[in-house]
Each structure stands twice: as C-alpha cells, then as structure tokens.
XYZ file of N, CA and C in Angstrom:
696
model
N 2.096 -49.846 53.912
C 1.100 -50.741 54.501
C 1.076 -50.548 56.019
N -0.129 -50.419 56.572
C -0.261 -50.208 58.001
C 0.171 -51.451 58.766
N 0.775 -51.226 59.937
C 1.221 -52.320 60.768
C 0.021 -53.086 61.311
N 0.093 -54.413 61.294
C -1.003 -55.241 61.773
C -1.204 -55.024 63.265
N -2.456 -54.924 63.668
C -2.774 -54.649 65.062
C -3.146 -55.937 65.796
N -2.664 -56.056 67.021
C -2.950 -57.224 67.846
C -3.555 -56.791 69.183
N -4.252 -57.721 69.796
C -4.919 -57.464 71.071
C -4.565 -58.569 72.060
N -4.367 -58.179 73.305
C -4.092 -59.121 74.383
C -5.295 -59.132 75.326
N -6.023 -60.249 75.348
C -7.156 -60.405 76.254
C -6.676 -61.176 77.474
N -6.896 -60.601 78.640
C -6.482 -61.230 79.899
C -7.714 -61.564 80.731
N -7.661 -62.712 81.399
C -8.718 -63.067 82.347
C -8.071 -63.753 83.547
N -8.599 -63.480 84.728
C -8.035 -64.072 85.936
C -9.128 -64.665 86.807
N -8.779 -65.741 87.494
C -9.585 -66.245 88.597
C -8.754 -66.033 89.850
N -9.413 -65.718 90.954
C -8.694 -65.188 92.100
C -8.947 -65.972 93.390
N -8.217 -65.564 94.412
C -8.337 -66.176 95.728
C -9.042 -65.225 96.689
N -9.333 -65.721 97.854
C -9.985 -64.905 98.875
C -9.063 -63.786 99.356
N -7.761 -63.902 99.051
C -6.789 -62.865 99.406
C -6.554 -61.882 98.268
N -7.409 -61.940 97.234
C -7.344 -61.002 96.104
C -6.082 -61.146 95.256
N -5.598 -62.376 95.147
C -4.477 -62.652 94.263
C -4.936 -63.536 93.106
N -4.169 -63.529 92.034
C -4.485 -64.346 90.860
C -4.026 -65.778 91.107
N -4.928 -66.720 90.911
C -4.579 -68.131 91.037
C -4.566 -68.812 89.665
N -5.433 -68.358 88.759
C -5.560 -68.920 87.411
C -5.427 -67.762 86.430
N -4.318 -67.735 85.683
C -4.043 -66.639 84.753
C -4.181 -67.125 83.323
N -5.000 -66.435 82.550
C -5.172 -66.764 81.145
C -4.971 -65.534 80.282
N -4.408 -65.724 79.105
C -4.197 -64.612 78.180
C -4.151 -65.130 76.752
N -4.695 -64.338 75.855
C -4.710 -64.671 74.433
C -4.271 -63.450 73.638
N -3.373 -63.641 72.714
C -3.004 -62.596 71.754
C -3.654 -62.956 70.430
N -4.412 -62.016 69.872
C -5.108 -62.275 68.605
C -5.070 -61.038 67.723
N -5.366 -61.256 66.444
C -5.509 -60.105 65.554
C -6.963 -59.645 65.585
N -7.316 -58.643 64.813
C -8.651 -58.064 64.882
C -9.721 -58.984 64.293
N -9.298 -60.063 63.653
C -10.248 -61.040 63.122
C -10.430 -62.233 64.065
N -9.697 -62.214 65.183
C -9.827 -63.276 66.168
C -8.867 -64.430 65.989
N -7.916 -64.290 65.074
C -6.914 -65.338 64.881
C -5.924 -65.288 66.047
N -5.831 -66.385 66.783
C -4.967 -66.441 67.963
C -3.542 -66.767 67.541
N -2.598 -65.927 67.986
C -1.193 -66.137 67.629
C -0.348 -66.550 68.830
N -0.882 -66.376 70.036
C -0.179 -66.794 71.249
C -1.191 -66.889 72.380
N -0.961 -67.804 73.307
C -1.850 -67.909 74.449
C -1.124 -68.502 75.646
N -1.664 -68.227 76.804
C -1.074 -68.666 78.063
C -2.195 -69.058 79.011
N -2.071 -70.223 79.655
C -3.068 -70.679 80.625
C -2.339 -71.401 81.740
N -2.170 -70.749 82.884
C -1.341 -71.318 83.957
C -1.970 -71.083 85.324
N -1.622 -71.963 86.245
C -1.905 -71.759 87.655
C -0.674 -71.082 88.257
N -0.893 -70.076 89.092
C 0.218 -69.316 89.657
C 0.839 -70.120 90.806
N 2.095 -70.442 90.658
C 2.768 -71.399 91.536
C 2.750 -70.988 93.009
N 2.936 -69.715 93.288
C 3.018 -69.255 94.677
C 1.651 -69.054 95.317
N 0.589 -69.256 94.536
C -0.773 -69.008 95.030
C -1.618 -70.280 95.042
N -1.542 -71.062 93.970
C -2.376 -72.257 93.847
C -2.025 -73.266 94.943
N -3.047 -73.682 95.685
C -2.840 -74.622 96.778
C -2.328 -73.985 98.049
N -2.082 -72.667 97.989
C -1.604 -71.928 99.162
C -2.724 -71.056 99.722
N -3.298 -70.225 98.872
C -4.426 -69.370 99.259
C -5.734 -70.033 98.834
N -6.757 -69.878 99.638
C -8.064 -70.468 99.323
C -8.690 -69.743 98.144
N -9.339 -70.490 97.252
C -10.029 -69.882 96.120
C -11.090 -68.904 96.613
N -11.372 -67.901 95.792
C -12.389 -66.908 96.149
C -13.739 -67.576 96.389
N -14.442 -67.094 97.397
C -15.815 -67.523 97.640
C -16.590 -66.369 98.244
N -17.903 -66.464 98.153
C -18.800 -65.462 98.721
C -19.669 -66.146 99.765
N -19.575 -65.681 100.986
C -20.272 -66.336 102.092
C -21.779 -66.379 101.891
N -22.316 -65.448 101.093
C -23.765 -65.402 100.897
C -24.240 -66.137 99.659
N -23.318 -66.784 98.955
C -23.685 -67.434 97.697
C -23.965 -68.921 97.899
N -24.881 -69.421 97.076
C -25.201 -70.850 97.131
C -24.825 -71.531 95.816
N -24.173 -70.809 94.924
C -23.841 -71.347 93.607
C -22.342 -71.585 93.498
N -21.775 -71.288 92.341
C -20.372 -71.581 92.098
C -19.446 -70.850 93.066
N -19.881 -69.704 93.586
C -19.011 -68.931 94.463
C -19.211 -69.266 95.939
N -19.972 -70.297 96.253
C -20.143 -70.723 97.645
C -18.853 -71.361 98.160
N -18.612 -71.233 99.452
C -17.412 -71.837 100.031
C -17.421 -73.356 99.839
N -18.616 -73.941 99.841
C -18.740 -75.388 99.679
C -18.325 -75.875 98.285
N -18.203 -74.935 97.329
C -17.826 -75.316 95.962
C -16.316 -75.361 95.755
N -15.553 -74.931 96.754
C -14.101 -74.820 96.577
C -13.462 -76.163 96.256
N -13.856 -77.210 96.968
C -13.258 -78.529 96.733
C -13.497 -78.988 95.296
N -14.701 -78.753 94.778
C -15.017 -79.141 93.405
C -14.186 -78.339 92.415
N -14.068 -77.046 92.639
C -13.293 -76.198 91.737
C -11.812 -76.557 91.769
N -11.295 -76.872 92.964
C -9.907 -77.321 93.062
C -9.717 -78.630 92.302
N -10.721 -79.492 92.359
C -10.658 -80.743 91.615
C -10.576 -80.509 90.121
N -11.338 -79.536 89.633
C -11.297 -79.181 88.208
C -9.895 -78.715 87.820
N -9.296 -77.864 88.644
C -7.964 -77.362 88.343
C -6.914 -78.473 88.410
N -7.030 -79.346 89.384
C -6.083 -80.464 89.466
C -6.200 -81.377 88.256
N -7.432 -81.571 87.771
C -7.630 -82.365 86.551
C -6.986 -81.678 85.349
N -7.078 -80.345 85.305
C -6.445 -79.603 84.214
C -4.924 -79.762 84.248
N -4.363 -79.704 85.446
C -2.918 -79.894 85.581
C -2.512 -81.300 85.149
N -3.330 -82.263 85.506
C -3.042 -83.649 85.157
C -3.128 -83.871 83.649
N -4.102 -83.231 83.012
C -4.307 -83.423 81.571
C -3.374 -82.560 80.718
N -2.763 -81.561 81.331
C -1.866 -80.689 80.583
C -2.512 -79.440 80.027
N -3.804 -79.213 80.331
C -4.454 -77.984 79.871
C -4.080 -76.791 80.755
N -3.433 -77.068 81.872
C -2.828 -76.044 82.710
C -1.434 -76.503 83.108
N -0.570 -75.498 83.372
C 0.742 -75.766 83.942
C 0.926 -74.854 85.144
N 1.768 -75.260 86.069
C 2.154 -74.370 87.151
C 3.247 -73.440 86.645
N 3.110 -72.155 86.919
C 4.122 -71.199 86.466
C 4.361 -70.154 87.547
N 5.589 -69.763 87.683
C 5.920 -68.703 88.637
C 5.474 -67.349 88.094
N 5.379 -66.379 88.979
C 5.043 -65.013 88.556
C 6.100 -64.500 87.584
N 7.365 -64.809 87.843
C 8.442 -64.367 86.944
C 8.277 -64.958 85.548
N 7.856 -66.222 85.482
C 7.659 -66.855 84.175
C 6.508 -66.193 83.422
N 5.443 -65.846 84.133
C 4.309 -65.151 83.507
C 4.761 -63.800 82.974
N 5.534 -63.083 83.774
C 6.012 -61.769 83.338
C 6.957 -61.873 82.141
N 7.759 -62.921 82.087
C 8.642 -63.110 80.918
C 7.810 -63.366 79.669
N 6.717 -64.131 79.825
C 5.836 -64.390 78.674
C 5.188 -63.089 78.206
N 4.733 -62.279 79.150
C 4.116 -61.001 78.796
C 5.112 -60.085 78.093
N 6.349 -60.060 78.573
C 7.381 -59.248 77.935
C 7.643 -59.723 76.501
N 7.635 -61.031 76.330
C 7.891 -61.605 75.001
C 6.806 -61.209 74.007
N 5.527 -61.348 74.393
C 4.448 -61.014 73.458
C 4.375 -59.505 73.242
N 4.737 -58.727 74.251
C 4.743 -57.276 74.062
C 5.819 -56.876 73.061
N 6.988 -57.514 73.169
C 8.072 -57.205 72.237
C 7.760 -57.632 70.815
N 7.041 -58.737 70.663
C 6.767 -59.271 69.328
C 5.542 -58.654 68.677
N 4.487 -58.399 69.483
C 3.205 -57.983 68.903
C 2.756 -56.575 69.302
N 3.318 -56.019 70.372
C 2.875 -54.722 70.918
C 1.339 -54.660 70.960
N 0.698 -55.587 71.656
C -0.766 -55.665 71.610
C -1.456 -54.606 72.470
N -2.697 -54.359 72.121
C -3.575 -53.525 72.940
C -4.161 -54.424 74.032
N -4.024 -54.018 75.274
C -4.509 -54.819 76.395
C -5.992 -54.597 76.625
N -6.717 -55.687 76.877
C -8.125 -55.560 77.243
C -8.524 -56.721 78.141
N -9.652 -56.560 78.809
C -10.228 -57.601 79.662
C -11.661 -57.189 79.949
N -12.485 -58.164 80.250
C -13.881 -57.864 80.576
C -13.938 -57.491 82.057
N -13.845 -56.194 82.296
C -13.627 -55.555 83.608
C -12.130 -55.474 83.856
N -11.490 -54.661 83.049
C -10.036 -54.524 83.079
C -9.536 -54.047 84.434
N -10.264 -53.149 85.077
C -9.828 -52.636 86.376
C -9.687 -53.765 87.392
N -10.634 -54.708 87.376
C -10.581 -55.847 88.292
C -9.349 -56.698 88.025
N -9.187 -57.142 86.779
C -8.068 -58.026 86.456
C -6.723 -57.343 86.676
N -6.642 -56.072 86.332
C -5.386 -55.347 86.515
C -5.028 -55.235 87.990
N -6.025 -54.992 88.841
C -5.746 -54.852 90.276
C -5.308 -56.177 90.891
N -5.942 -57.281 90.482
C -5.562 -58.585 91.021
C -4.175 -58.990 90.528
N -3.863 -58.659 89.274
C -2.521 -58.920 88.765
C -1.483 -58.110 89.543
N -1.797 -56.868 89.837
C -0.876 -56.031 90.607
C -0.640 -56.623 91.995
N -1.699 -57.140 92.603
C -1.567 -57.769 93.925
C -0.648 -58.990 93.894
N -0.544 -59.604 92.712
C 0.228 -60.838 92.554
C 1.592 -60.572 91.920
N 1.872 -59.300 91.635
C 3.120 -58.877 90.984
C 3.212 -59.323 89.528
N 2.063 -59.597 88.909
C 2.018 -59.825 87.464
C 1.949 -58.455 86.801
N 2.902 -58.160 85.935
C 3.089 -56.800 85.429
C 2.342 -56.550 84.115
N 1.216 -55.873 84.227
C 0.473 -55.452 83.041
C 0.780 -54.003 82.675
N 1.610 -53.347 83.467
C 1.919 -51.938 83.213
C 2.755 -51.739 81.959
N 3.321 -52.818 81.432
C 4.134 -52.695 80.219
C 3.283 -52.439 78.984
N 1.963 -52.603 79.125
C 1.064 -52.394 77.982
C 0.431 -51.006 78.085
N 0.946 -50.098 77.283
C 0.504 -48.708 77.377
C -0.883 -48.499 76.780
N -1.179 -49.188 75.681
C -2.461 -49.024 74.987
C -3.437 -50.060 75.525
N -4.575 -49.597 76.048
C -5.516 -50.521 76.683
C -6.927 -49.951 76.689
N -7.901 -50.810 76.825
C -9.291 -50.399 77.027
C -10.019 -51.538 77.713
N -11.135 -51.218 78.347
C -11.944 -52.213 79.042
C -12.964 -52.808 78.071
N -12.929 -54.111 77.882
C -13.859 -54.764 76.970
C -15.296 -54.664 77.468
N -15.485 -54.674 78.769
C -16.825 -54.503 79.332
C -17.385 -53.135 78.954
N -16.562 -52.091 79.119
C -16.993 -50.745 78.760
C -17.298 -50.644 77.270
N -16.495 -51.318 76.458
C -16.752 -51.313 75.017
C -18.052 -52.035 74.692
N -18.338 -53.121 75.417
C -19.585 -53.851 75.210
C -20.792 -53.030 75.653
N -20.665 -52.334 76.777
C -21.756 -51.494 77.261
C -22.111 -50.430 76.235
N -21.104 -49.738 75.717
C -21.353 -48.634 74.797
C -21.741 -49.047 73.399
N -21.270 -50.205 72.959
C -21.513 -50.631 71.579
C -22.601 -51.677 71.426
N -22.938 -52.379 72.521
C -23.906 -53.474 72.427
C -25.047 -53.321 73.425
N -24.712 -53.170 74.700
C -25.724 -53.244 75.774
C -26.689 -52.066 75.804
N -26.320 -50.966 75.187
C -27.195 -49.797 75.188
C -28.109 -49.738 73.967
N -28.203 -50.848 73.238
C -29.059 -50.869 72.052
C -30.432 -51.454 72.383
N -31.410 -51.081 71.595
C -32.774 -51.595 71.771
C -32.829 -53.103 71.553
N -32.079 -53.591 70.578
C -32.074 -55.025 70.279
C -31.538 -55.830 71.458
N -30.512 -55.301 72.113
C -29.964 -56.001 73.274
C -30.967 -56.007 74.424
N -31.627 -54.898 74.653
C -32.610 -54.849 75.739
C -33.773 -55.801 75.472
N -34.164 -55.949 74.200
C -35.211 -56.917 73.869
C -34.723 -58.334 74.175
N -33.459 -58.593 73.908
C -32.873 -59.892 74.218
C -32.915 -60.149 75.729
N -32.648 -59.124 76.507
C -32.692 -59.237 77.966
C -34.080 -59.665 78.425
N -35.108 -59.045 77.861
C -36.489 -59.403 78.206
C -36.786 -60.837 77.798
N -36.415 -61.188 76.589
C -36.727 -62.513 76.063
C -36.045 -63.627 76.855
N -34.902 -63.306 77.463
C -34.123 -64.332 78.160
C -34.039 -64.107 79.673
N -34.815 -63.153 80.173
C -34.917 -62.919 81.625
C -33.552 -62.687 82.271
N -32.768 -61.828 81.655
C -31.422 -61.564 82.159
C -31.428 -60.320 83.054
N -32.094 -60.446 84.193
C -32.183 -59.358 85.158
C -31.462 -59.747 86.441
N -30.768 -58.793 87.035
C -30.064 -59.044 88.286
C -31.024 -58.958 89.471
N -30.614 -59.497 90.593
C -31.474 -59.499 91.772
C -31.728 -58.090 92.282
N -32.872 -57.908 92.896
C -33.221 -56.627 93.508
C -32.390 -56.439 94.776
N -31.839 -55.256 94.961
C -31.054 -54.974 96.163
C -31.971 -54.620 97.322
N -31.381 -54.491 98.502
C -32.151 -54.127 99.693
C -32.808 -52.763 99.545
N -32.231 -51.901 98.724
C -32.776 -50.558 98.514
C -33.790 -50.523 97.372
N -34.059 -51.688 96.766
C -35.057 -51.748 95.711
C -34.533 -51.491 94.318
N -33.208 -51.413 94.168
C -32.624 -51.208 92.841
C -32.487 -52.545 92.113
N -32.723 -52.507 90.818
C -32.631 -53.722 90.008
C -32.080 -53.348 88.638
N -31.025 -54.037 88.224
C -30.381 -53.732 86.958
C -30.543 -54.882 85.977
N -30.322 -54.577 84.695
C -30.315 -55.651 83.707
C -28.874 -56.054 83.416
N -28.696 -57.298 83.021
C -27.367 -57.887 82.914
C -26.565 -57.347 81.731
N -25.289 -57.088 82.003
C -24.328 -56.737 80.942
C -23.099 -57.640 81.040
N -23.262 -58.819 81.622
C -22.136 -59.732 81.803
C -21.641 -60.281 80.472
N -20.449 -60.875 80.512
C -19.899 -61.510 79.310
C -20.811 -62.636 78.837
N -21.433 -63.343 79.776
C -22.369 -64.409 79.417
C -23.551 -63.854 78.630
N -24.143 -62.777 79.140
C -25.314 -62.201 78.483
C -24.964 -61.628 77.119
N -23.849 -60.931 77.038
C -23.447 -60.320 75.770
C -23.133 -61.390 74.727
N -22.401 -62.423 75.116
C -22.079 -63.486 74.175
C -23.329 -64.256 73.771
N -24.234 -64.462 74.720
C -25.500 -65.110 74.392
C -26.278 -64.319 73.360
N -26.272 -63.009 73.513
C -26.951 -62.134 72.549
C -26.307 -62.233 71.170
N -24.980 -62.240 71.136
C -24.272 -62.255 69.854
C -24.396 -63.590 69.129
N -24.411 -64.683 69.889
C -24.419 -66.015 69.275
C -25.800 -66.644 69.207
N -26.742 -66.119 69.999
C -28.066 -66.725 70.074
C -28.092 -67.986 70.914
N -27.033 -68.203 71.690
C -26.930 -69.411 72.509
C -26.444 -69.036 73.905
N -27.361 -69.018 74.868
C -27.017 -68.633 76.228
C -26.403 -69.802 76.979
N -25.182 -69.641 77.444
C -24.487 -70.665 78.217
C -23.839 -70.015 79.436
N -23.427 -70.837 80.381
C -22.786 -70.343 81.594
C -21.271 -70.410 81.458
N -20.613 -69.325 81.816
C -19.156 -69.322 81.835
C -18.649 -70.392 82.802
N -17.578 -71.091 82.463
C -17.002 -72.031 83.424
C -16.254 -71.332 84.551
N -15.970 -70.042 84.377
C -15.191 -69.267 85.343
C -13.819 -69.887 85.562
N -13.189 -70.239 84.454
C -11.776 -70.582 84.393
C -11.186 -69.710 83.291
N -9.981 -69.241 83.483
C -9.477 -68.092 82.736
C -9.483 -68.225 81.214
N -8.717 -69.147 80.674
C -8.577 -69.210 79.218
C -9.873 -69.633 78.547
N -10.645 -70.487 79.210
C -11.918 -70.935 78.655
C -12.910 -69.777 78.568
N -12.909 -68.897 79.568
C -13.774 -67.722 79.522
C -13.360 -66.783 78.393
N -12.063 -66.628 78.201
C -11.577 -65.757 77.125
C -12.038 -66.262 75.759
N -11.748 -67.515 75.474
C -12.017 -68.057 74.138
C -13.515 -68.201 73.884
N -14.258 -68.589 74.903
C -15.682 -68.830 74.705
C -16.555 -67.599 74.787
N -16.094 -66.544 75.471
C -16.971 -65.412 75.738
C -16.356 -64.064 75.370
N -15.139 -63.812 75.767
C -14.566 -62.484 75.559
C -14.040 -62.288 74.137
N -13.454 -63.314 73.581
C -12.951 -63.206 72.208
C -14.071 -62.939 71.201
N -15.200 -63.661 71.239
C -16.286 -63.354 70.295
C -16.812 -61.928 70.442
N -16.849 -61.436 71.679
C -17.313 -60.061 71.907
C -16.337 -59.057 71.309
N -15.052 -59.281 71.517
C -14.040 -58.381 70.958
C -14.125 -58.337 69.439
N -14.216 -59.495 68.797
C -14.286 -59.553 67.328
C -15.489 -58.764 66.819
N -16.638 -58.935 67.481
C -17.849 -58.225 67.074
C -17.655 -56.718 67.181
N -17.097 -56.264 68.281
C -16.933 -54.827 68.500
C -15.949 -54.220 67.510
N -14.873 -54.929 67.217
C -13.856 -54.390 66.313
C -14.368 -54.199 64.890
N -15.462 -54.852 64.552
C -16.046 -54.690 63.222
C -16.863 -53.407 63.107
N -17.155 -52.780 64.240
C -17.985 -51.578 64.242
C -17.148 -50.338 63.958
N -17.696 -49.471 63.131
C -17.020 -48.211 62.850
C -17.125 -47.288 64.067
N -16.046 -46.629 64.389
C -16.012 -45.673 65.504
C -16.376 -46.314 66.843
N -16.037 -47.584 67.030
C -16.374 -48.256 68.282
C -15.699 -47.611 69.488
N -14.500 -47.058 69.268
C -13.775 -46.434 70.378
C -14.525 -45.236 70.945
N -15.253 -44.538 70.080
C -15.989 -43.355 70.534
C -17.176 -43.722 71.418
N -17.565 -44.989 71.401
C -18.740 -45.425 72.157
C -18.384 -46.213 73.423
N -17.112 -46.319 73.721
C -16.717 -47.012 74.954
C -17.290 -46.259 76.143
N -18.031 -46.966 76.982
C -18.754 -46.323 78.075
C -18.677 -47.197 79.327
N -17.913 -46.791 80.326
C -17.787 -47.600 81.545
C -19.147 -47.911 82.158
N -19.289 -49.122 82.656
C -20.551 -49.542 83.269
C -20.832 -48.727 84.518
N -22.087 -48.285 84.641
C -22.563 -47.604 85.841
C -23.925 -48.196 86.189
N -24.038 -48.805 87.351
C -25.274 -49.515 87.694
C -26.488 -48.606 87.660
N -26.302 -47.336 88.024
C -27.439 -46.407 88.075
C -28.009 -46.132 86.684
N -27.198 -46.355 85.645
C -27.649 -46.109 84.282
C -28.236 -47.355 83.621
N -28.326 -48.435 84.384
C -28.870 -49.678 83.842
C -29.995 -50.223 84.715
N -30.747 -49.291 85.278
C -31.879 -49.651 86.121
C -33.047 -50.141 85.263
N -33.621 -51.257 85.658
C -34.751 -51.812 84.911
C -35.882 -50.792 84.808
N -36.156 -50.074 85.882
C -37.275 -49.131 85.906
C -37.103 -47.993 84.900
N -35.852 -47.734 84.478
C -35.604 -46.636 83.547
C -35.668 -47.077 82.081
N -35.562 -48.379 81.824
C -35.469 -48.858 80.465
C -36.600 -49.782 80.020
N -37.325 -50.313 80.991
C -38.402 -51.253 80.664
C -39.707 -50.722 81.250
N -40.588 -50.263 80.371
C -41.815 -49.605 80.785
C -43.012 -50.490 80.489
N -43.907 -50.643 81.460
C -45.114 -51.469 81.272
C -46.056 -50.809 80.284
N -46.724 -51.592 79.469
C -47.678 -51.066 78.508
C -49.114 -51.283 79.004
C-alpha cells in the first residue's frame, strides 16, 4: 500500500521590515482533511515592527489601516484564536510535523512566504518537496477558457500601469471565487486565508490528472488583457 501523502500549506502576513508577524500553517491530506495546524503571532515581531503598508494604497494596505488591523490581531489573542509564539517554538512545530507527516510544502506565492520566513529565521528549508500553489493554479485553472470567462463576468481585472499594461487577476480570491461560485475578499490573516482560499484550491488541483506537468509560474506579460480578450 502506498504511503499516504500530506501537504503543508503556509501563509504569512508581514511587517514593513519584511518579517513574518502572523504565521499560519495547515497540514492536510490530498482530500483536504486537516491533521495539524498552527496560527500564531511571532513574539519578537508582533508589536515591535509596524505591520506592512503601502504608501499609495487607500484600502487594507494603507498606513491608516494599521491600527484597525492591530486591533483585529489583539482581539484574536484575547479570544484564543491566536497565540504568541517564539521563532524557536514555530521551528519546533515545523520539525514535529515534518517528522510525523513528511509533507509537501506549498503556499500561494511560495517564493514570497519562503523569503519572509527566512528573514524571520523560520526554517522552511527542512521541507525538500515543494511547489508553488499559485503556479499550480495558473497552469491548471487560470489558463482555461472557463476561467477567463469568469474573469469577464466578474470584472476581475487589475489596474492599468503607467506603461499601459493591464493584466487579469490570478489571485487566491479570484481562483477560489471561480471554484466556489462565491466571490469574497480575503481577510489577509494567515490561517483564515489558508482555510478559506488556499485549501479549496489545493484540493481542486490535486484531483486533476497530471497536474504537476501543468505547473506554470505566473508571468505578468503572459496575462495581458489585450492578448486574451478580443473585442467582437
């Protein structure tokens, strides 16, 4: 009998100093059954470094939103949906699940999460087998005609750049909306994003035959609206 396969989905929320402040992780089987999970605020970062913000944003990533987002996290700590944990404690948890499940590591934009974890000394290098869930979604879902029709129907287009480039969305929100038929906004908190958006995408992809052969890293130049949506 073949050994049961497990997957480790990681998601991070970060600070303006490019460190992880909110670390979430879920270990699941290929059917989406969760066998272990972790949702913590990083003790040496939370309340020390300012949450990430974008000076040009007027939405959730605006600097003015930091107080509200900190309030959400403090409420989570108060309710017990988050705990403060040291980097060493996070690494011990990762070592434990690696020893027990030997999971395949993934994340929606794995390069981003891996780099922020490295900046914070959270060790993801112990997971040898890995793939980017975003790349898997691009190759298995976002490049289909049905998905592009969904983009049109739901106006999921990114803003035009100064150079006149405009792409269509391949975010976790858009992909999950396509799969479930219900478009919602990510809360942009780690474990909630995993369970609500990344886990359903992973389950869908794992059901596809030869999905690994279609993993295709996102490239903005290959998702230009002008190349895929033609006026009639």
